[in-house]
mmCIF file of C-alpha atoms in Angstrom:
data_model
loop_
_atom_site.group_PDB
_atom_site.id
_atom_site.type_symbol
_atom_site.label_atom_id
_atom_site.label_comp_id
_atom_site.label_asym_id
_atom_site.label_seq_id
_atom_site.Cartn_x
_atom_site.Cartn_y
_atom_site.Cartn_z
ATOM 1 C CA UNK A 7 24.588 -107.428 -78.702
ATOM 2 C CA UNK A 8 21.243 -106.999 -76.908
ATOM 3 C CA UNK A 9 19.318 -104.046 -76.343
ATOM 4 C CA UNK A 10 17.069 -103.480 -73.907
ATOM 5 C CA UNK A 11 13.500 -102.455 -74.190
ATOM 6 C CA UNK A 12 12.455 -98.657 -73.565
ATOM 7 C CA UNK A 13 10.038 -99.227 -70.212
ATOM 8 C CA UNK A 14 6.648 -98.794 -71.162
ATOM 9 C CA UNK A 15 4.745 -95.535 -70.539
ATOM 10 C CA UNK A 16 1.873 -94.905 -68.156
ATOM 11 C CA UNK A 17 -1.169 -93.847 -69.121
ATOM 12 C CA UNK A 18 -1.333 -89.893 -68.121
ATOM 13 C CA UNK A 19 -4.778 -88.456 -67.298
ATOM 14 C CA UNK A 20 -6.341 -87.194 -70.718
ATOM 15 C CA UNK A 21 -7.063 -83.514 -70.290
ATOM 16 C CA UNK A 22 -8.504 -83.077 -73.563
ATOM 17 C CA UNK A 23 -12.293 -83.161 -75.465
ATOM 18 C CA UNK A 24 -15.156 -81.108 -74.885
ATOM 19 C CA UNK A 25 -15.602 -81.577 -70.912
ATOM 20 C CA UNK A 26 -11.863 -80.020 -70.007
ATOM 21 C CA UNK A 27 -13.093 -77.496 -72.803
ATOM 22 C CA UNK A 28 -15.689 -76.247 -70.477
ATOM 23 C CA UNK A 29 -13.632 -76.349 -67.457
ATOM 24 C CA UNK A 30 -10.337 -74.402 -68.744
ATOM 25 C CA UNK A 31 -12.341 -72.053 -70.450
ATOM 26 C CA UNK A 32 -14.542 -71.128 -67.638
ATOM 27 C CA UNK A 33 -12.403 -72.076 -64.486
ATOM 28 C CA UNK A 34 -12.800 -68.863 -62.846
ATOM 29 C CA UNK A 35 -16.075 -68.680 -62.711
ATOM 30 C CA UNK A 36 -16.114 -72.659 -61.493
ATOM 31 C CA UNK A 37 -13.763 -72.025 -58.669
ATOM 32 C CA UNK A 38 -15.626 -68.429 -57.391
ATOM 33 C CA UNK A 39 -18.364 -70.683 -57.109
ATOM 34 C CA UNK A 40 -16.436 -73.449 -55.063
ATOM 35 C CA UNK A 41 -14.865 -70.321 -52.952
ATOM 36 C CA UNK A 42 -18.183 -69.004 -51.874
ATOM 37 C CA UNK A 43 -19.780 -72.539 -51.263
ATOM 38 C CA UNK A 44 -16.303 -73.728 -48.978
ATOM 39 C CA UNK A 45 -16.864 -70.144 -46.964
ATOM 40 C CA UNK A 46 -20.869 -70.800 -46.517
ATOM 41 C CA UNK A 47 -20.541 -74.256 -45.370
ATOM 42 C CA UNK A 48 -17.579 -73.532 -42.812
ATOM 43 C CA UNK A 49 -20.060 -70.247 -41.751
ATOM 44 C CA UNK A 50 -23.060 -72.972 -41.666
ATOM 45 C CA UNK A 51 -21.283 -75.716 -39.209
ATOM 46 C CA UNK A 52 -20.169 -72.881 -36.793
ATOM 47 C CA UNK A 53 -23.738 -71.632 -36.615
ATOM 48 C CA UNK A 54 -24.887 -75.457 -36.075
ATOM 49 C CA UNK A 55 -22.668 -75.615 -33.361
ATOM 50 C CA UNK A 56 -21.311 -73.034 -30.691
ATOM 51 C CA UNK A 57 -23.146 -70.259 -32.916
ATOM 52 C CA UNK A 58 -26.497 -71.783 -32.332
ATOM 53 C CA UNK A 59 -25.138 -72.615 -28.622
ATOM 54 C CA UNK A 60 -24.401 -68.874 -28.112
ATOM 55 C CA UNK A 61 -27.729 -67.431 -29.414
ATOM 56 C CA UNK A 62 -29.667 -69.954 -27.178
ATOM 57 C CA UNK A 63 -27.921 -68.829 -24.554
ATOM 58 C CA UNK A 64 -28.895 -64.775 -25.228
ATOM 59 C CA UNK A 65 -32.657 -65.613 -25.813
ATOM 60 C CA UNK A 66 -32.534 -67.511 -22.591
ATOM 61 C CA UNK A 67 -31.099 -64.269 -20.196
ATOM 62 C CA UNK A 68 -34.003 -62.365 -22.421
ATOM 63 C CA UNK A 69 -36.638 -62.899 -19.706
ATOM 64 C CA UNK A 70 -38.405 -59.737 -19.189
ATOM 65 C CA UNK A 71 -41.629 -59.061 -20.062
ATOM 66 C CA UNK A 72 -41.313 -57.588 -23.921
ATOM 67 C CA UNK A 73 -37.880 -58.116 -23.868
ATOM 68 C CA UNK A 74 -36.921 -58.400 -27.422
ATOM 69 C CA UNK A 75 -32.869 -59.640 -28.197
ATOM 70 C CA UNK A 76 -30.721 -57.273 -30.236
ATOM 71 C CA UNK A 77 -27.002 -57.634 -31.320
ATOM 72 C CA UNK A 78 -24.644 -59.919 -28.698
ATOM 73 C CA UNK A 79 -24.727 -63.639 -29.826
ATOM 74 C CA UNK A 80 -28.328 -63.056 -31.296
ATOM 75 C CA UNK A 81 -27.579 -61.305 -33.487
ATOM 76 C CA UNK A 82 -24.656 -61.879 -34.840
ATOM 77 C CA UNK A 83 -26.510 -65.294 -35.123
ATOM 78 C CA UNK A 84 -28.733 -64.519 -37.697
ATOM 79 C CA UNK A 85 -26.990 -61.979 -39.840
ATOM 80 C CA UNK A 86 -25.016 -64.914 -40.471
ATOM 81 C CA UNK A 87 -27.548 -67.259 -41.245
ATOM 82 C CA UNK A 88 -28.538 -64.592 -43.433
ATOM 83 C CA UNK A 89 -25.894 -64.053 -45.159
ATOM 84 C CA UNK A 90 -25.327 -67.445 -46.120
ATOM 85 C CA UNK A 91 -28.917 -67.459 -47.670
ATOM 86 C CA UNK A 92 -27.481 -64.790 -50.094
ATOM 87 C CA UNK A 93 -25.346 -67.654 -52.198
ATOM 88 C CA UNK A 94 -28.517 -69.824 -52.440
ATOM 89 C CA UNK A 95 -30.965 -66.930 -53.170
ATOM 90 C CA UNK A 96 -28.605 -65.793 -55.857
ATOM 91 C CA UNK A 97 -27.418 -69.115 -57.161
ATOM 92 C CA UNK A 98 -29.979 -69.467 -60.116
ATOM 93 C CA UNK A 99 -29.089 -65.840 -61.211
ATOM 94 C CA UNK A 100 -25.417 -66.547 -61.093
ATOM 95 C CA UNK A 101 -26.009 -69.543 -62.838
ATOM 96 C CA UNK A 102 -28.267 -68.147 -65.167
ATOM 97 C CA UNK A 103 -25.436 -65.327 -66.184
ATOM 98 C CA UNK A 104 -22.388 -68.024 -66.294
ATOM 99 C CA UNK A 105 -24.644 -70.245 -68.669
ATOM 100 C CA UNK A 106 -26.536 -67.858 -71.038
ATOM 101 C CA UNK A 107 -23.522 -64.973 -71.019
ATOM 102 C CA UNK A 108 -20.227 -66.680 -70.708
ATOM 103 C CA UNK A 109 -20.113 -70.475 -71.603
ATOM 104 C CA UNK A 110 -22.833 -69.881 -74.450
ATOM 105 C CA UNK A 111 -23.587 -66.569 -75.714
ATOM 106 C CA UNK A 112 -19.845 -65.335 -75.597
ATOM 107 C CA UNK A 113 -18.924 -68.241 -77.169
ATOM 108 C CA UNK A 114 -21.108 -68.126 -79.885
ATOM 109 C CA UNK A 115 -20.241 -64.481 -80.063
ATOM 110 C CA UNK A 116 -16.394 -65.034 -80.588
ATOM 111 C CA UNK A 117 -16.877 -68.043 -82.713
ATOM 112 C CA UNK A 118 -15.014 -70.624 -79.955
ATOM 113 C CA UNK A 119 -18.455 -72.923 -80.450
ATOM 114 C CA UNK A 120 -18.147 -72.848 -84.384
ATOM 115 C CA UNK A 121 -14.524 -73.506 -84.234
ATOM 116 C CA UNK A 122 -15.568 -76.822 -81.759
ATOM 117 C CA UNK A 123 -17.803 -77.903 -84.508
ATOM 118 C CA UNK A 124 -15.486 -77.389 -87.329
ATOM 119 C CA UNK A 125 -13.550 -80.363 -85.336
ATOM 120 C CA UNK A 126 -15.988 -83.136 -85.702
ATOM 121 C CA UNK A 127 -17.718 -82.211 -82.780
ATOM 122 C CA UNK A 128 -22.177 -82.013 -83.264
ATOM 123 C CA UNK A 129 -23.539 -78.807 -82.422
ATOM 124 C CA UNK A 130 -25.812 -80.764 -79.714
ATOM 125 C CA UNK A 131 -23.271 -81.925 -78.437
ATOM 126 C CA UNK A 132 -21.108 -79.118 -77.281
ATOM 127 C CA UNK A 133 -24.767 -77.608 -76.001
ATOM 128 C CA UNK A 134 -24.969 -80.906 -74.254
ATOM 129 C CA UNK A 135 -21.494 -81.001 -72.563
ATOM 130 C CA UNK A 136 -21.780 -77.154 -72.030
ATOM 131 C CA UNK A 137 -24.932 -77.595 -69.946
ATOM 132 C CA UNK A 138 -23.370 -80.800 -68.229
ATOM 133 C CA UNK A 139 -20.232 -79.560 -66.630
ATOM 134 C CA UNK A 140 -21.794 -76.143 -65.333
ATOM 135 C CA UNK A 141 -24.752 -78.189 -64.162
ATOM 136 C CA UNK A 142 -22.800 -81.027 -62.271
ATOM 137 C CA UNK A 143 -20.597 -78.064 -60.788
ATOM 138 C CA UNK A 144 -23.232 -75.926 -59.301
ATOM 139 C CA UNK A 145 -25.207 -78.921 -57.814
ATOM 140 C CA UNK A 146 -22.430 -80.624 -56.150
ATOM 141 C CA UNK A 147 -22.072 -76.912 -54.456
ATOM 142 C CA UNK A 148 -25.637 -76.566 -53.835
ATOM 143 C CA UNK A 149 -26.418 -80.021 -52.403
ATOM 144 C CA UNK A 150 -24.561 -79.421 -49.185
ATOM 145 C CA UNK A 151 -25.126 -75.820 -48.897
ATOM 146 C CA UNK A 152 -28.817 -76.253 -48.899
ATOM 147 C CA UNK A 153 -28.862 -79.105 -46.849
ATOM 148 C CA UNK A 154 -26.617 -77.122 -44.273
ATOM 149 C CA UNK A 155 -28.437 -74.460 -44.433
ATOM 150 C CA UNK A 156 -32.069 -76.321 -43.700
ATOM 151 C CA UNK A 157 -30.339 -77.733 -41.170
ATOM 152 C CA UNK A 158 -29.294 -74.807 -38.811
ATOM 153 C CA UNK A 159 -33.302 -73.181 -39.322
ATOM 154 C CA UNK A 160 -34.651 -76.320 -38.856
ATOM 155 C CA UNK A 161 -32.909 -77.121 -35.460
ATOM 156 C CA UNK A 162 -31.872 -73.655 -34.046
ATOM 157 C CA UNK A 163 -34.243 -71.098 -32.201
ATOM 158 C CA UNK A 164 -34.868 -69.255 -35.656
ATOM 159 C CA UNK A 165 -38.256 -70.728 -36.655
ATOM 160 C CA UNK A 166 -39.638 -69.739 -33.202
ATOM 161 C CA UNK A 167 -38.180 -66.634 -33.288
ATOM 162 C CA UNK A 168 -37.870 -64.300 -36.802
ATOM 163 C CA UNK A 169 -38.029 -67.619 -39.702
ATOM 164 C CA UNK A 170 -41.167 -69.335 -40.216
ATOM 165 C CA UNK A 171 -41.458 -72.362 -42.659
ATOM 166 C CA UNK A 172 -43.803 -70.265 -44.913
ATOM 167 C CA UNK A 173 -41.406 -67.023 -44.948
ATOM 168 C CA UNK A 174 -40.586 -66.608 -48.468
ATOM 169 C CA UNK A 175 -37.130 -66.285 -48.540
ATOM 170 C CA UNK A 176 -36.829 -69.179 -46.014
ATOM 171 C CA UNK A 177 -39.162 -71.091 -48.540
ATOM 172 C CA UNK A 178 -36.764 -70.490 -51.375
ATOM 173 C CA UNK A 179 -33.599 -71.170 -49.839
ATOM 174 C CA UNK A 180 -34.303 -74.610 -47.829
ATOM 175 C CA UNK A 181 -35.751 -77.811 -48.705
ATOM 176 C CA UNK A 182 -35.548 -79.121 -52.794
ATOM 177 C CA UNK A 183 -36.815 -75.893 -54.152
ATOM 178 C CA UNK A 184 -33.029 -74.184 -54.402
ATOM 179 C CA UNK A 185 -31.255 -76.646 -56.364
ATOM 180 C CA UNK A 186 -34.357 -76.907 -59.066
ATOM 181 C CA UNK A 187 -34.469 -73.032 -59.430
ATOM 182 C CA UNK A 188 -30.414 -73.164 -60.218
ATOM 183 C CA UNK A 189 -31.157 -76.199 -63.199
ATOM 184 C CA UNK A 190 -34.503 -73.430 -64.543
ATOM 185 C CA UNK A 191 -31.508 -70.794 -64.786
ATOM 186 C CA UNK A 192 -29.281 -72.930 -66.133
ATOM 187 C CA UNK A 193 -31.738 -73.499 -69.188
ATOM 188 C CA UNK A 194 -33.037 -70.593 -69.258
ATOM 189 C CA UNK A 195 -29.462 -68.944 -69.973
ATOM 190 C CA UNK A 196 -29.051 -72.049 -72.270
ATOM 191 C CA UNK A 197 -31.556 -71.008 -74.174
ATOM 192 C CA UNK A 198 -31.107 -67.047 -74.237
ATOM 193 C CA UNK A 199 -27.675 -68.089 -75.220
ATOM 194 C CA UNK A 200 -28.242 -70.068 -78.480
ATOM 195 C CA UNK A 201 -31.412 -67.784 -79.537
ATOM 196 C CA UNK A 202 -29.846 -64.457 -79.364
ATOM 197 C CA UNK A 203 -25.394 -65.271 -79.402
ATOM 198 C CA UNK A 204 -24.578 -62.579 -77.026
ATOM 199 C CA UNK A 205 -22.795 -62.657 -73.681
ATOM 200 C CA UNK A 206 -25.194 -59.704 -72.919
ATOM 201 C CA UNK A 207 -28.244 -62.471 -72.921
ATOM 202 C CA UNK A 208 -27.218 -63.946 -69.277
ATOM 203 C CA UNK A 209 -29.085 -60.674 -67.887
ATOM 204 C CA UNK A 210 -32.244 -61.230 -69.716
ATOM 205 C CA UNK A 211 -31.989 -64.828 -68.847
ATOM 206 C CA UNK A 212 -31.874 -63.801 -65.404
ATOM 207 C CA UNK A 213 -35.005 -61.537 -65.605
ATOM 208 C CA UNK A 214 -36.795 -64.639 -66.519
ATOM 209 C CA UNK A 215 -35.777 -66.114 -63.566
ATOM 210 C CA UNK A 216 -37.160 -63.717 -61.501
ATOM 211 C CA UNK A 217 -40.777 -63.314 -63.358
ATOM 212 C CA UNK A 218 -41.009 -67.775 -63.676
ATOM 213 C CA UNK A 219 -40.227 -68.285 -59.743
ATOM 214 C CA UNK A 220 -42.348 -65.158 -58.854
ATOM 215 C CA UNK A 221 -45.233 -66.046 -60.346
ATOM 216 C CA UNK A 222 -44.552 -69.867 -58.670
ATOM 217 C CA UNK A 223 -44.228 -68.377 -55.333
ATOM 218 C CA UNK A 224 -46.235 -65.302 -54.951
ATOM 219 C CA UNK A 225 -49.886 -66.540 -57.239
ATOM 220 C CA UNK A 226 -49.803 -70.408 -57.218
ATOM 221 C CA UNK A 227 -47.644 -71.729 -54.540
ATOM 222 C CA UNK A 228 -50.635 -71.789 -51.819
ATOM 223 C CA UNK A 229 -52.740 -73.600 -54.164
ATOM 224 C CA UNK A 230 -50.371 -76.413 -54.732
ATOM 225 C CA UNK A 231 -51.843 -78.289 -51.709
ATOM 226 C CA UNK A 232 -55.579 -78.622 -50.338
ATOM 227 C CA UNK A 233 -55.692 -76.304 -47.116
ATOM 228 C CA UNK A 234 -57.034 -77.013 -43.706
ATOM 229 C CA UNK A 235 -60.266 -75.333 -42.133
ATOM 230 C CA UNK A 236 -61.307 -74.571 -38.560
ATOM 231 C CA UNK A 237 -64.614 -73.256 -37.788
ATOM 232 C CA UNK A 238 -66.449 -71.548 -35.238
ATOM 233 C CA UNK A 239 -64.792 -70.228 -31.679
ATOM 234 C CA UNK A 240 -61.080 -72.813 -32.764
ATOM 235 C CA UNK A 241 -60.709 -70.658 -35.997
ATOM 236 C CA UNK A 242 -59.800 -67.730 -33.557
ATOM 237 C CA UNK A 243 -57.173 -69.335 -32.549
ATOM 238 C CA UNK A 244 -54.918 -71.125 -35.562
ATOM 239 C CA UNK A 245 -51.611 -73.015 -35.110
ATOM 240 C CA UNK A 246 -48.905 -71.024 -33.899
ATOM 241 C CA UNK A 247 -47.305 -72.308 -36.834
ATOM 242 C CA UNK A 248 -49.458 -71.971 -39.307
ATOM 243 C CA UNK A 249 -49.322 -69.830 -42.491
ATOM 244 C CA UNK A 250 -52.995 -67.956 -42.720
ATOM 245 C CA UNK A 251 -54.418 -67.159 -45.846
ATOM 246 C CA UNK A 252 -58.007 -66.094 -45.246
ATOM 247 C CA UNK A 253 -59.775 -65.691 -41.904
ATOM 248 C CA UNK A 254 -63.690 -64.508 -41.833
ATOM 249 C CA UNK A 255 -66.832 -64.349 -40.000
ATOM 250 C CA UNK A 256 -70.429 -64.475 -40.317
ATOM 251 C CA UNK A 257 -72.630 -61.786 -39.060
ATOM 252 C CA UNK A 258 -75.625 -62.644 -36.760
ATOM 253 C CA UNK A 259 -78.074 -60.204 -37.770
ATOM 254 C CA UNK A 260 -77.418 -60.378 -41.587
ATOM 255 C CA UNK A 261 -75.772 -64.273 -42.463
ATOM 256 C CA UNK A 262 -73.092 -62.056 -44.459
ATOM 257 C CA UNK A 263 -69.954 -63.814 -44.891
ATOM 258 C CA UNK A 264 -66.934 -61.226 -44.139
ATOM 259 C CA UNK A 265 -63.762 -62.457 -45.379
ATOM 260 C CA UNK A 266 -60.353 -61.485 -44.057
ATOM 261 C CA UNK A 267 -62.130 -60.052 -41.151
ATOM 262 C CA UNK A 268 -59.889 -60.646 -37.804
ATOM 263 C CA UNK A 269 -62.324 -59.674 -35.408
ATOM 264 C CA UNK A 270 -62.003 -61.103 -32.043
ATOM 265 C CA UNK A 271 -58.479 -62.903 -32.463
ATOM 266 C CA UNK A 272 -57.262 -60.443 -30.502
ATOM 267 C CA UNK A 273 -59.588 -60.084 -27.486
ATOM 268 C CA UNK A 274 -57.915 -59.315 -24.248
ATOM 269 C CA UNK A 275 -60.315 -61.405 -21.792
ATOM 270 C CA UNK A 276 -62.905 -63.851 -21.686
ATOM 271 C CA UNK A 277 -65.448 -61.146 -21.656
ATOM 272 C CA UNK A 278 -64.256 -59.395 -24.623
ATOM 273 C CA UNK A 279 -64.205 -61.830 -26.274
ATOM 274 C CA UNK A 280 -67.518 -62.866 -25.365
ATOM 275 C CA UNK A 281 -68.975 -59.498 -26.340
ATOM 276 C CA UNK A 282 -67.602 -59.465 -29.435
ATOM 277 C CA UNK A 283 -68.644 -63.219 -30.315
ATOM 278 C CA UNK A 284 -72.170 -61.937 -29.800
ATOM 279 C CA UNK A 285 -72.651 -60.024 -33.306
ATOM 280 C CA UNK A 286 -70.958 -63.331 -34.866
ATOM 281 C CA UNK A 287 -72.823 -66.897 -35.851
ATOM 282 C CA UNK A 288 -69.648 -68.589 -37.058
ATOM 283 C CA UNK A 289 -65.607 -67.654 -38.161
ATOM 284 C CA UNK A 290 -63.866 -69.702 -40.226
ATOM 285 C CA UNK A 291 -60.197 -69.499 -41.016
ATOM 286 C CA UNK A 292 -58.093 -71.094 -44.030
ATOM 287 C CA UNK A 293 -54.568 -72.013 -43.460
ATOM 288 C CA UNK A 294 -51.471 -74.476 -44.271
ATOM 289 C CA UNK A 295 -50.276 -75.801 -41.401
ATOM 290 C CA UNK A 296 -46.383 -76.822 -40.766
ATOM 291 C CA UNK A 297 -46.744 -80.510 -42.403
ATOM 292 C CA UNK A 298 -47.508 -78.985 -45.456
ATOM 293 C CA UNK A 299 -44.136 -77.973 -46.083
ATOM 294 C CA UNK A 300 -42.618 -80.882 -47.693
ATOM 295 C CA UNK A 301 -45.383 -81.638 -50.193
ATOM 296 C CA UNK A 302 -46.104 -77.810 -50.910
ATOM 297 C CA UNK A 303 -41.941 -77.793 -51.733
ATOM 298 C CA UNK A 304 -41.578 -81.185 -53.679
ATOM 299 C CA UNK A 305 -44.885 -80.041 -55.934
ATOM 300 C CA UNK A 306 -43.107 -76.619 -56.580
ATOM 301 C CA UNK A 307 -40.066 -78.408 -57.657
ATOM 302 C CA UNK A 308 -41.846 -80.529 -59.761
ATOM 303 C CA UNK A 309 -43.320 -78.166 -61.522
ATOM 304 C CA UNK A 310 -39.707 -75.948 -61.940
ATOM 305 C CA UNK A 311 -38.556 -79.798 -63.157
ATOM 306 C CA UNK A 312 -41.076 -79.709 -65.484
ATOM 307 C CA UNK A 313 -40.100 -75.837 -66.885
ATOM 308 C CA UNK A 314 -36.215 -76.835 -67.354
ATOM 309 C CA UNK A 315 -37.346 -79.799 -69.113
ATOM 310 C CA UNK A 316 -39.180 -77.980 -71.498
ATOM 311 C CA UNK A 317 -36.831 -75.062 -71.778
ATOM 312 C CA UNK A 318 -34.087 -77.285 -72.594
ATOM 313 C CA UNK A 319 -35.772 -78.982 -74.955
ATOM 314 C CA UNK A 320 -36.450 -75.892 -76.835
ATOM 315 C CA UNK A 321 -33.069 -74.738 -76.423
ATOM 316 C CA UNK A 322 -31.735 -78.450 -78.463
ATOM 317 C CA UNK A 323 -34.573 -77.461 -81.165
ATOM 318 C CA UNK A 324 -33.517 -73.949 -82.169
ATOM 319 C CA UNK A 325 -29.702 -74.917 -82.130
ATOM 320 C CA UNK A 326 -30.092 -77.634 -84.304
ATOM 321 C CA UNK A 327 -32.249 -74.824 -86.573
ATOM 322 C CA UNK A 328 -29.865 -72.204 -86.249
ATOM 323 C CA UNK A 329 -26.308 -74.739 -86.352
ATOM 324 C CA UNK A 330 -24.746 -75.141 -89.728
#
């Protein structure tokens, strides 16, 4: 009598260990995130195309003197561009909360981490694949919704009309700058989370946030690359596109140097402006000009690189303090 062999098995996808940990626990949040991303990017490539096609189109019929566009194709043109800024503005908050509240404070609050330990897996490493899977999730999202979204200002009639480069909310939601801000919130909630154990901590993780990337933008961020100077009557007339930051002049009768004094940039005729020349020697004026974008944005992210290293870091050191 023979009997024949049962057929061998295949191999089934493992859906176990830390990494589908993360993702069944915290699935929800994971696919909102996906959700909004899918809608902003479908929003993005309409504005690219006939959106962008349609608002050209209304600026061009706006050909009176003063004639400033409101609603029609216009408008609806950049509500929607702003509105898909609101994803990317909030991202590092978001982030922030989902880290330092849900996949690490409330965790740590119920006890789910400690149980993870109690079966052979290191504390550093469940802070390690916690901070992985979020982290791999929200950049895949962010990657094409920032590039998207630089794409449509950088190639539509916005930056001549409303959106210059140096606009701060432009700033922070185009170029490299977006997806850096998202890692700082991700390790800043990292760390809120394993310091204080509380899914309230994602909020005060978030406030952190705001004060590190404030600070970036509103005191240093000019300072991150040398300016440019014009002197004398070419300082009263800058670059169109050119973000200002200090424009002065030198009295005649006194060699006084008068900063953020805008007098004669906006003489009517050659003969006011020649009159009010007279009481001048010199102007200067102080300004990045559009080229400075790129390096003013990579040296911004560096140094928000530089923070989530850090913070991370810090984050490893007290677990491994606090961890039984």
């Amino acid at each position: 009598m023979t009997y024949a062999l049962p057929a061998p098995r295949r191999p089934r996808l493992r859906t176990t260990g830390p990494v589908w940990v993360v993702l069944r626990l915290h699935r929800v949040a994971l696919w909102t995130w996906t959700a909004v991303v899918v809608a902003s990017v479908l929003v993005l490539l309409w504005l690219y195309g006939p959106g962008a096609d349609a608002a050209l189109r209304h600026l061009a019929a706006c050909t009176a003197p003063g004639c400033e566009p409101v609603g029609g194709a216009w408008g609806r043109y950049k509500d929607l561009y702003e509105l898909t800024a609101a994803p990317i503005a909030a991202a590092p908050y978001a982030a922030t909360i989902l880290m330092g509240g849900i996949c690490i404070g409330r965790e740590l609050e119920r006890g789910t981490a400690q149980l993870m330990w109690a079966q052979a897996l290191s504390p550093a490493r469940w802070l390690a694949t916690t901070l992985a899977v979020p982290t791999a999730w929200f950049t895949a999202g962010m990657v094409p919704l920032v590039a998207l979204h630089h794409l449509v200002w950088s190639s539509g009639p916005l930056p001549r009309r409303d959106l210059p480069w140096h606009d701060p909310d432009l700033f922070a939601t185009t170029g490299t700058l977006p997806l850096t801000r998202v890692l700082l919130g991700l390790a800043l909630g990292a760390l809120a989370g394993v310091l204080y154990r509380r899914a309230a901590t994602g909020g005060l993780a978030g406030i952190a946030v705001l004060l590190v990337t404030g600070v970036l933008g509103m005191r240093y961020r000019a300072s991150l690359w040398p300016t440019a100077t014009d002197t004398g009557l070419k300082a009263l007339r800058p670059p169109s596109d050119a973000h200002v930051l200090e424009h002065g002049a030198v009295l005649r009768s006194t060699g006084e140097r008068i900063g953020n004094n805008w007098a004669c940039v906006d003489a009517d005729s050659a003969a006011d402006l020649r009159r009010c020349t007279e009481q001048f020697k010199d102007f200067w004026v102080t300004y990045h000009p559009a080229s400075h974008y790129w390096p003013i944005q990579l040296l911004e992210s560096a140094v928000v690189l530089a923070l989530t290293g850090a913070v991370v870091a810090v984050a490893f050191r007290v677990l491994r303090k606090h961890a039984p």
